[in-house]
Short mmCIF file of C-alpha atoms and ligand atoms in Angstrom, two decimals:
data_model
loop_
_atom_site.label_atom_id
_atom_site.label_comp_id
_atom_site.label_asym_id
_atom_site.label_seq_id
_atom_site.Cartn_x
_atom_site.Cartn_y
_atom_site.Cartn_z
CA UNK A 1 -19.69 13.18 -7.95
CA UNK A 2 -16.71 12.78 -10.28
CA UNK A 3 -13.28 13.26 -8.73
CA UNK A 4 -10.02 13.67 -10.61
CA UNK A 5 -7.39 12.01 -8.38
CA UNK A 6 -3.62 12.37 -8.54
CA UNK A 7 -0.97 10.09 -6.97
CA UNK A 8 2.80 10.70 -6.91
CA UNK A 9 3.96 9.49 -3.47
CA UNK A 10 6.69 7.13 -4.68
CA UNK A 11 7.66 5.92 -8.15
CA UNK A 12 4.30 5.87 -9.94
CA UNK A 13 2.78 8.97 -11.51
CA UNK A 14 -0.93 8.24 -11.67
CA UNK A 15 -4.26 9.93 -12.28
CA UNK A 16 -7.84 8.67 -12.39
CA UNK A 17 -11.42 9.87 -12.62
CA UNK A 18 -13.66 8.07 -10.12
CA UNK A 19 -17.42 8.46 -9.71
CA UNK A 20 -19.01 8.46 -6.24
CA UNK A 21 -16.02 6.63 -4.74
CA UNK A 22 -17.02 3.42 -6.52
CA UNK A 23 -16.79 3.54 -10.30
CA UNK A 24 -13.49 4.01 -12.14
CA UNK A 25 -14.18 6.10 -15.26
CA UNK A 26 -10.52 6.21 -16.30
CA UNK A 27 -7.15 5.43 -14.74
CA UNK A 28 -3.59 5.94 -15.96
CA UNK A 29 -0.42 4.75 -14.18
CA UNK A 30 3.04 5.68 -15.43
CA UNK A 31 5.69 3.68 -13.59
CA UNK A 32 9.37 4.52 -13.20
CA UNK A 33 10.40 1.08 -11.93
CA UNK A 34 12.75 0.25 -14.81
CA UNK A 35 14.88 3.32 -14.13
CA UNK A 36 15.07 2.84 -10.34
CA UNK A 37 15.91 -0.84 -10.87
CA UNK A 38 19.32 0.26 -12.18
CA UNK A 39 20.10 1.57 -8.68
CA UNK A 40 18.53 -1.29 -6.69
CA UNK A 41 15.87 0.96 -5.14
CA UNK A 42 13.91 4.19 -5.58
CA UNK A 43 16.17 7.24 -5.94
CA UNK A 44 14.07 10.10 -4.53
CA UNK A 45 15.61 12.83 -6.66
CA UNK A 46 15.01 10.88 -9.87
CA UNK A 47 11.45 10.07 -8.78
CA UNK A 48 10.63 13.78 -8.30
CA UNK A 49 12.08 14.71 -11.69
CA UNK A 50 10.15 12.00 -13.51
CA UNK A 51 6.91 13.03 -11.78
CA UNK A 52 7.48 16.61 -13.02
CA UNK A 53 8.04 15.36 -16.56
CA UNK A 54 5.09 12.96 -16.60
CA UNK A 55 2.32 14.53 -14.61
CA UNK A 56 0.81 16.80 -17.31
CA UNK A 57 0.59 13.97 -19.84
CA UNK A 58 -0.79 11.49 -17.29
CA UNK A 59 -3.58 13.88 -16.22
CA UNK A 60 -4.38 14.86 -19.82
CA UNK A 61 -4.58 11.21 -20.86
CA UNK A 62 -6.83 10.43 -17.89
CA UNK A 63 -9.29 13.20 -18.80
CA UNK A 64 -9.14 12.18 -22.47
CA UNK A 65 -9.96 8.55 -21.59
CA UNK A 66 -12.86 9.76 -19.43
CA UNK A 67 -13.99 11.99 -22.32
CA UNK A 68 -14.13 14.92 -19.91
CA UNK A 69 -12.60 18.35 -19.50
CA UNK A 70 -11.27 19.64 -16.19
CA UNK A 71 -14.41 21.82 -15.95
CA UNK A 72 -16.59 18.70 -15.79
CA UNK A 73 -14.97 17.22 -12.70
CA UNK A 74 -16.45 18.02 -9.27
CA UNK A 75 -13.28 17.90 -7.21
CA UNK A 76 -9.54 17.33 -7.36
CA UNK A 77 -7.94 14.85 -4.96
CA UNK A 78 -4.28 14.36 -4.32
CA UNK A 79 -2.06 12.15 -2.14
CA UNK A 80 -0.46 14.60 0.33
CA UNK A 81 1.02 12.06 2.82
CA UNK A 82 2.92 9.86 3.53
CA UNK A 83 5.65 9.30 0.95
CA UNK A 84 8.82 10.74 -0.55
CA UNK A 85 8.57 14.45 0.12
CA UNK A 86 9.88 15.62 -3.27
CA UNK A 87 7.63 13.16 -5.09
CA UNK A 88 4.53 14.14 -3.07
CA UNK A 89 5.21 17.84 -3.69
CA UNK A 90 4.89 17.41 -7.45
CA UNK A 91 1.37 15.98 -7.18
CA UNK A 92 0.31 18.40 -4.44
CA UNK A 93 1.45 21.48 -6.34
CA UNK A 94 0.00 20.28 -9.61
CA UNK A 95 -3.35 19.56 -7.93
CA UNK A 96 -3.33 22.96 -6.22
CA UNK A 97 -2.70 24.68 -9.55
CA UNK A 98 -5.54 22.78 -11.21
CA UNK A 99 -7.95 23.39 -8.33
CA UNK A 100 -7.18 27.10 -8.35
CA UNK A 101 -7.38 27.47 -12.12
CA UNK A 102 -10.59 25.46 -12.51
CA UNK A 103 -12.12 26.62 -9.21
CA UNK A 104 -12.67 23.11 -7.82
CA UNK A 105 -12.58 21.76 -4.27
CA UNK A 106 -9.19 20.31 -3.31
CA UNK A 107 -9.33 17.00 -1.39
CA UNK A 108 -6.15 15.97 0.47
CA UNK A 109 -5.91 12.19 0.68
CA UNK A 110 -3.74 9.89 2.83
CA UNK A 111 -1.90 7.21 0.85
CA UNK A 112 -2.65 4.29 3.20
CA UNK A 113 -6.32 5.23 3.47
CA UNK A 114 -6.35 5.07 -0.34
CA UNK A 115 -4.80 1.60 -0.38
CA UNK A 116 -7.66 0.41 1.86
CA UNK A 117 -10.21 2.18 -0.39
CA UNK A 118 -8.99 0.16 -3.41
CA UNK A 119 -11.24 -2.50 -1.91
CA UNK A 120 -14.37 -0.31 -2.21
CA UNK A 121 -13.79 -0.19 -5.97
CA UNK A 122 -13.46 -3.95 -6.27
CA UNK A 123 -16.10 -4.96 -3.71
CA UNK A 124 -19.24 -2.78 -3.76
CA UNK A 125 -20.68 -4.76 -0.81
CA UNK A 126 -17.76 -3.85 1.48
CA UNK A 127 -18.56 -1.23 4.12
CA UNK A 128 -16.86 -0.32 7.40
CA UNK A 129 -16.47 -1.45 10.11
CA UNK A 130 -13.88 -4.10 9.24
CA UNK A 131 -10.39 -5.24 10.20
CA UNK A 132 -7.69 -4.37 7.68
CA UNK A 133 -4.10 -5.49 7.22
CA UNK A 134 -2.18 -2.90 5.19
CA UNK A 135 1.06 -4.31 3.80
CA UNK A 136 3.08 -2.09 1.48
CA UNK A 137 6.67 -1.19 0.70
CA UNK A 138 6.73 1.40 3.48
CA UNK A 139 4.10 0.25 5.99
CA UNK A 140 2.69 -2.74 7.83
CA UNK A 141 -0.40 -1.89 9.87
CA UNK A 142 -3.23 -3.83 11.46
CA UNK A 143 -6.12 -1.37 11.55
CA UNK A 144 -9.71 -1.22 12.71
CA UNK A 145 -11.52 0.70 9.98
CA UNK A 146 -14.40 1.99 12.10
CA UNK A 147 -15.76 4.21 9.35
CA UNK A 148 -14.57 5.53 5.96
CA UNK A 149 -12.50 8.23 7.67
CA UNK A 150 -12.16 6.78 11.19
CA UNK A 151 -9.19 4.47 11.83
CA UNK A 152 -7.72 2.83 14.90
CA UNK A 153 -4.27 1.28 14.67
CA UNK A 154 -4.05 -2.04 16.54
CA UNK A 155 -0.50 -2.93 15.50
CA UNK A 156 2.31 -1.74 13.29
CA UNK A 157 5.84 -2.72 12.36
CA UNK A 158 8.60 -1.67 14.73
CA UNK A 159 11.25 -1.83 12.01
CA UNK A 160 11.02 -2.95 8.36
CA UNK A 161 7.72 -3.01 6.51
CA UNK A 162 6.69 -6.36 4.99
CA UNK A 163 7.41 -5.12 1.45
CA UNK A 164 10.76 -3.71 2.51
CA UNK A 165 11.72 -7.08 4.07
CA UNK A 166 10.64 -8.82 0.86
CA UNK A 167 12.72 -6.44 -1.27
CA UNK A 168 15.81 -6.71 0.95
CA UNK A 169 15.66 -10.51 1.20
CA UNK A 170 15.15 -10.63 -2.58
CA UNK A 171 18.16 -8.43 -3.14
CA UNK A 172 20.36 -10.71 -1.04
CA UNK A 173 19.20 -13.62 -3.20
CA UNK A 174 20.13 -11.69 -6.34
CA UNK A 175 16.64 -10.76 -7.59
CA UNK A 176 16.03 -7.39 -9.31
CA UNK A 177 14.25 -4.48 -7.56
CA UNK A 178 11.51 -4.50 -6.41
CA UNK A 179 12.03 -8.10 -5.42
CA UNK A 180 8.68 -8.95 -3.79
CA UNK A 181 7.15 -10.31 -6.95
CA UNK A 182 10.31 -12.32 -7.82
CA UNK A 183 10.36 -13.85 -4.33
CA UNK A 184 6.69 -14.72 -4.75
CA UNK A 185 7.37 -16.52 -8.07
CA UNK A 186 10.42 -18.35 -6.67
CA UNK A 187 8.48 -19.36 -3.52
CA UNK A 188 5.87 -21.10 -5.66
CA UNK A 189 8.62 -23.45 -6.96
CA UNK A 190 10.32 -24.05 -3.61
CA UNK A 191 10.13 -26.24 -0.52
CA UNK A 192 9.50 -24.14 2.61
CA UNK A 193 10.97 -26.79 4.95
CA UNK A 194 14.57 -26.75 3.63
CA UNK A 195 15.44 -23.67 5.71
CA UNK A 196 14.20 -22.69 9.13
CA UNK A 197 13.66 -18.96 9.68
CA UNK A 198 12.72 -17.21 12.96
CA UNK A 199 9.38 -15.52 13.64
CA UNK A 200 10.44 -12.39 15.54
CA UNK A 201 8.01 -11.22 18.24
CA UNK A 202 7.61 -7.84 19.87
CA UNK A 203 7.55 -8.43 23.65
CA UNK A 204 4.39 -7.11 25.26
CA UNK A 205 2.81 -5.97 21.96
CA UNK A 206 1.07 -8.99 20.42
CA UNK A 207 -0.14 -7.04 17.37
CA UNK A 208 3.08 -5.25 16.48
CA UNK A 209 5.31 -6.66 13.75
CA UNK A 210 9.07 -6.97 13.39
CA UNK A 211 10.56 -8.08 10.09
CA UNK A 212 14.17 -6.96 10.29
CA UNK A 213 15.28 -10.12 12.19
CA UNK A 214 13.68 -12.29 9.53
CA UNK A 215 15.43 -10.38 6.75
CA UNK A 216 18.75 -10.62 8.63
CA UNK A 217 18.29 -14.39 9.09
CA UNK A 218 18.02 -14.76 5.29
CA UNK A 219 21.13 -12.62 4.75
CA UNK A 220 23.11 -14.54 7.41
CA UNK A 221 22.11 -17.94 6.01
CA UNK A 222 23.29 -16.86 2.55
CA UNK A 223 26.50 -15.43 3.98
CA UNK A 224 27.28 -18.61 5.95
CA UNK A 225 26.58 -20.80 2.94
CA UNK A 226 28.88 -18.64 0.78
CA UNK A 227 31.68 -18.96 3.33
CA UNK A 228 31.35 -22.73 3.32
CA UNK A 229 31.18 -22.82 -0.47
CA UNK A 230 27.61 -24.18 -0.36
CA UNK A 231 24.89 -23.21 -2.82
CA UNK A 232 21.70 -21.60 -1.56
CA UNK A 233 18.52 -23.11 -2.95
CA UNK A 234 16.92 -19.82 -3.95
CA UNK A 235 13.43 -21.19 -4.45
CA UNK A 236 13.51 -23.00 -1.11
CA UNK A 237 14.74 -19.89 0.70
CA UNK A 238 12.03 -17.78 -0.94
CA UNK A 239 9.43 -20.41 0.04
CA UNK A 240 10.65 -20.46 3.66
CA UNK A 241 10.57 -16.66 3.78
CA UNK A 242 7.09 -16.48 2.26
CA UNK A 243 5.71 -19.11 4.63
CA UNK A 244 7.15 -17.30 7.65
CA UNK A 245 5.70 -13.95 6.51
CA UNK A 246 2.31 -15.62 5.93
CA UNK A 247 2.41 -17.23 9.40
CA UNK A 248 3.15 -13.86 11.02
CA UNK A 249 0.61 -11.80 9.05
CA UNK A 250 -2.23 -14.33 9.17
CA UNK A 251 -1.52 -15.28 12.80
CA UNK A 252 -1.79 -11.71 14.10
CA UNK A 253 -4.74 -10.78 11.87
CA UNK A 254 -6.82 -13.82 12.92
CA UNK A 255 -5.97 -13.23 16.59
CA UNK A 256 -7.05 -9.58 16.30
CA UNK A 257 -10.26 -10.52 14.45
CA UNK A 258 -11.22 -12.80 17.33
CA UNK A 259 -10.27 -10.38 20.08
CA UNK A 260 -11.87 -7.30 18.51
CA UNK A 261 -14.88 -9.17 17.09
CA UNK A 262 -14.46 -8.67 13.33
CA UNK A 263 -15.73 -11.10 10.69
CA UNK A 264 -15.00 -8.88 7.67
CA UNK A 265 -11.26 -9.03 6.91
CA UNK A 266 -9.58 -6.78 4.33
CA UNK A 267 -6.03 -6.77 2.96
CA UNK A 268 -4.52 -3.81 1.13
CA UNK A 269 -1.23 -2.44 -0.22
CA UNK A 270 1.35 -3.64 -2.72
CA UNK A 271 2.23 -6.81 -0.79
CA UNK A 272 -1.43 -7.92 -0.90
CA UNK A 273 -0.58 -9.00 -4.49
CA UNK A 274 1.41 -11.87 -2.96
CA UNK A 275 0.02 -15.26 -3.98
CA UNK A 276 1.02 -16.96 -0.72
CA UNK A 277 -0.61 -14.29 1.46
CA UNK A 278 -3.79 -14.32 -0.63
CA UNK A 279 -4.05 -18.12 -0.46
CA UNK A 280 -3.31 -18.27 3.28
CA UNK A 281 -5.86 -15.59 4.16
CA UNK A 282 -8.47 -17.27 1.97
CA UNK A 283 -7.91 -20.55 3.80
CA UNK A 284 -7.88 -19.01 7.30
CA UNK A 285 -11.01 -16.92 6.66
CA UNK A 286 -12.89 -19.84 5.07
CA UNK A 287 -12.15 -22.02 8.12
CA UNK A 288 -13.60 -19.37 10.44
CA UNK A 289 -16.52 -18.31 8.27
CA UNK A 290 -15.10 -14.79 7.84
CA UNK A 291 -15.58 -12.71 4.69
CA UNK A 292 -12.27 -11.80 3.01
CA UNK A 293 -11.78 -8.81 0.70
CA UNK A 294 -8.59 -8.38 -1.36
CA UNK A 295 -8.09 -5.92 -4.24
CA UNK A 296 -7.55 -7.33 -7.75
CA UNK A 297 -3.86 -7.31 -8.70
CA UNK A 298 -4.38 -4.16 -10.80
CA UNK A 299 -5.38 -2.20 -7.66
CA UNK A 300 -2.81 -3.60 -5.18
CA UNK A 301 0.12 -1.40 -6.22
CA UNK A 302 0.11 2.39 -6.33
CA UNK A 303 -2.61 3.91 -8.54
CA UNK A 304 -4.88 6.95 -8.47
CA UNK A 305 -8.22 5.12 -8.73
CA UNK A 306 -7.87 4.17 -5.06
CA UNK A 307 -7.16 7.84 -4.25
CA UNK A 308 -10.37 8.85 -6.00
CA UNK A 309 -12.27 6.20 -4.01
CA UNK A 310 -11.03 7.43 -0.61
CA UNK A 311 -11.30 11.11 -1.60
CA UNK A 312 -15.04 10.75 -2.11
CA UNK A 313 -15.42 9.83 1.58
CA UNK A 314 -12.99 12.54 2.70
CA UNK A 315 -15.12 15.06 0.76
CA UNK A 316 -18.31 13.76 2.39
CA UNK A 317 -16.63 14.23 5.78
CA UNK A 318 -15.73 17.83 4.89
CA UNK A 319 -12.00 17.21 4.76
CA UNK A 320 -11.00 19.86 2.23
CA UNK A 321 -7.77 21.82 1.80
CA UNK A 322 -6.95 25.34 0.70
CA UNK A 323 -3.99 26.72 -1.22
CA UNK A 324 -1.85 26.25 1.90
CA UNK A 325 -1.91 22.45 1.41
CA UNK A 326 1.57 21.02 1.88
CA UNK A 327 3.03 17.54 1.40
CA UNK A 328 3.96 15.53 4.52
CA UNK A 329 6.52 12.71 4.40
CA UNK A 330 5.24 10.91 7.49
CA UNK A 331 1.69 11.06 8.87
CA UNK A 332 -0.24 8.41 10.82
CA UNK A 333 -3.36 7.05 9.13
CA UNK A 334 -5.61 7.91 12.09
CA UNK A 335 -4.93 11.65 11.86
CA UNK A 336 -7.28 13.58 9.56
CA UNK A 337 -6.18 16.57 7.51
CA UNK A 338 -8.01 18.93 9.88
CA UNK A 339 -6.42 17.40 13.00
CA UNK A 340 -3.00 17.55 11.39
CA UNK A 341 -3.45 21.24 10.53
CA UNK A 342 -4.63 22.30 13.95
CA UNK A 343 -1.77 20.47 15.65
CA UNK A 344 0.96 22.27 13.65
O1 KG4 B 401 1.89 -0.29 -1.99
P1 KG4 B 401 3.08 -0.29 -2.86
O2 KG4 B 401 2.88 -0.36 -4.35
O3 KG4 B 401 3.98 0.95 -2.57
C1 KG4 B 401 4.04 1.53 -1.31
O4 KG4 B 401 3.12 2.30 -0.94
O5 KG4 B 401 5.01 1.20 -0.59
O6 KG4 B 401 3.96 -1.54 -2.38
C2 KG4 B 401 5.17 -1.87 -3.01
C3 KG4 B 401 5.71 -3.11 -2.33
C4 KG4 B 401 7.14 -3.45 -2.75
O7 KG4 B 401 7.90 -3.71 -1.59
C5 KG4 B 401 6.96 -4.71 -3.60
O8 KG4 B 401 8.09 -5.57 -3.59
C6 KG4 B 401 5.78 -5.34 -2.92
O9 KG4 B 401 4.92 -4.26 -2.66
N1 KG4 B 401 5.15 -6.38 -3.75
C7 KG4 B 401 5.12 -7.69 -3.42
C8 KG4 B 401 4.46 -8.36 -4.48
N2 KG4 B 401 4.11 -7.43 -5.41
C9 KG4 B 401 4.53 -6.21 -4.94
N3 KG4 B 401 5.60 -8.32 -2.33
C10 KG4 B 401 5.43 -9.67 -2.28
N4 KG4 B 401 4.81 -10.38 -3.26
C11 KG4 B 401 4.32 -9.77 -4.36
N5 KG4 B 401 3.70 -10.48 -5.30
ZN1 ZN B 402 1.49 2.46 -1.84
#
């Protein structure tokens, strides 16, 4: 089964053709990062406009690269939740138009489920059940993936997502948006022991995360240094931040693996590109004899290949949408399209 998948939940307009949820036939990602960088973050209105301008060309290029016409695809998948509502609407309406015109099944796909599914493309031997840490710009979740479309959330962030904390700490250190990757590079040159940062805990919820206190500690340290006329060692601060984030993420994931009995550990989402997190998880999993699965860097950030991978399993589970499909800004990963519809 060949699925044409469309992604427009944030600042990447993307399309891909994926076969049987495993093989990427073609994939095109058009990013708007340079433009949003001017404003220090994603401007939703600009994102929606750029998606409108780009989506036809991105889909056409994807089909061209696959050497296919729309009539040769077996289904059309689209990210319908969660994300920026105006941005999601562009992809959803475009996909609805295509599905109607070409008479194809329409497969609504959840963005975080897709991030997890990026791993099925990279690792053909990976099958649920497994424990997954999803770390992106908008979400931080520790999830039991019981089956391809069956999820149980063990823990989540109570405030900032890991990527958001990275981007805000980076901004306070003067790095461009999105700062995660700049922090990562700086951290590799720094000494993590120069600064001491707190590891915020959520009382009574051992698997929930809290990153806003960590971000604030970075901002306060910079502020105090500025007031005293001292210079902040940017690389050292980035290294301290990265080490603290790694301690928190790896600590909770390894604890959950032991308690819930998982030996297959998966990481997904934009922040899974982080070199410190990848190295720490490799080390922790090796020590325990666990198998670790991480997407290649090309599949960590937003793309449509991962949407095509998850959509295959949604289709198998009968999760299809009609022309009443709408975009949803916020939707938990453990709620299927059918459950969402019947509850509204
Ligand atoms: O998954 P993603 O592409 O978009 C969302 O669905 O949110 O994640 C984007 C996030 C941004 O916060 C970005 O700074 C972060 O991933 N990121 C990184 C790295 N590369 C991207 N964070 C830390 N280290 C990196 N190397
Ligand atoms: Zn994402």
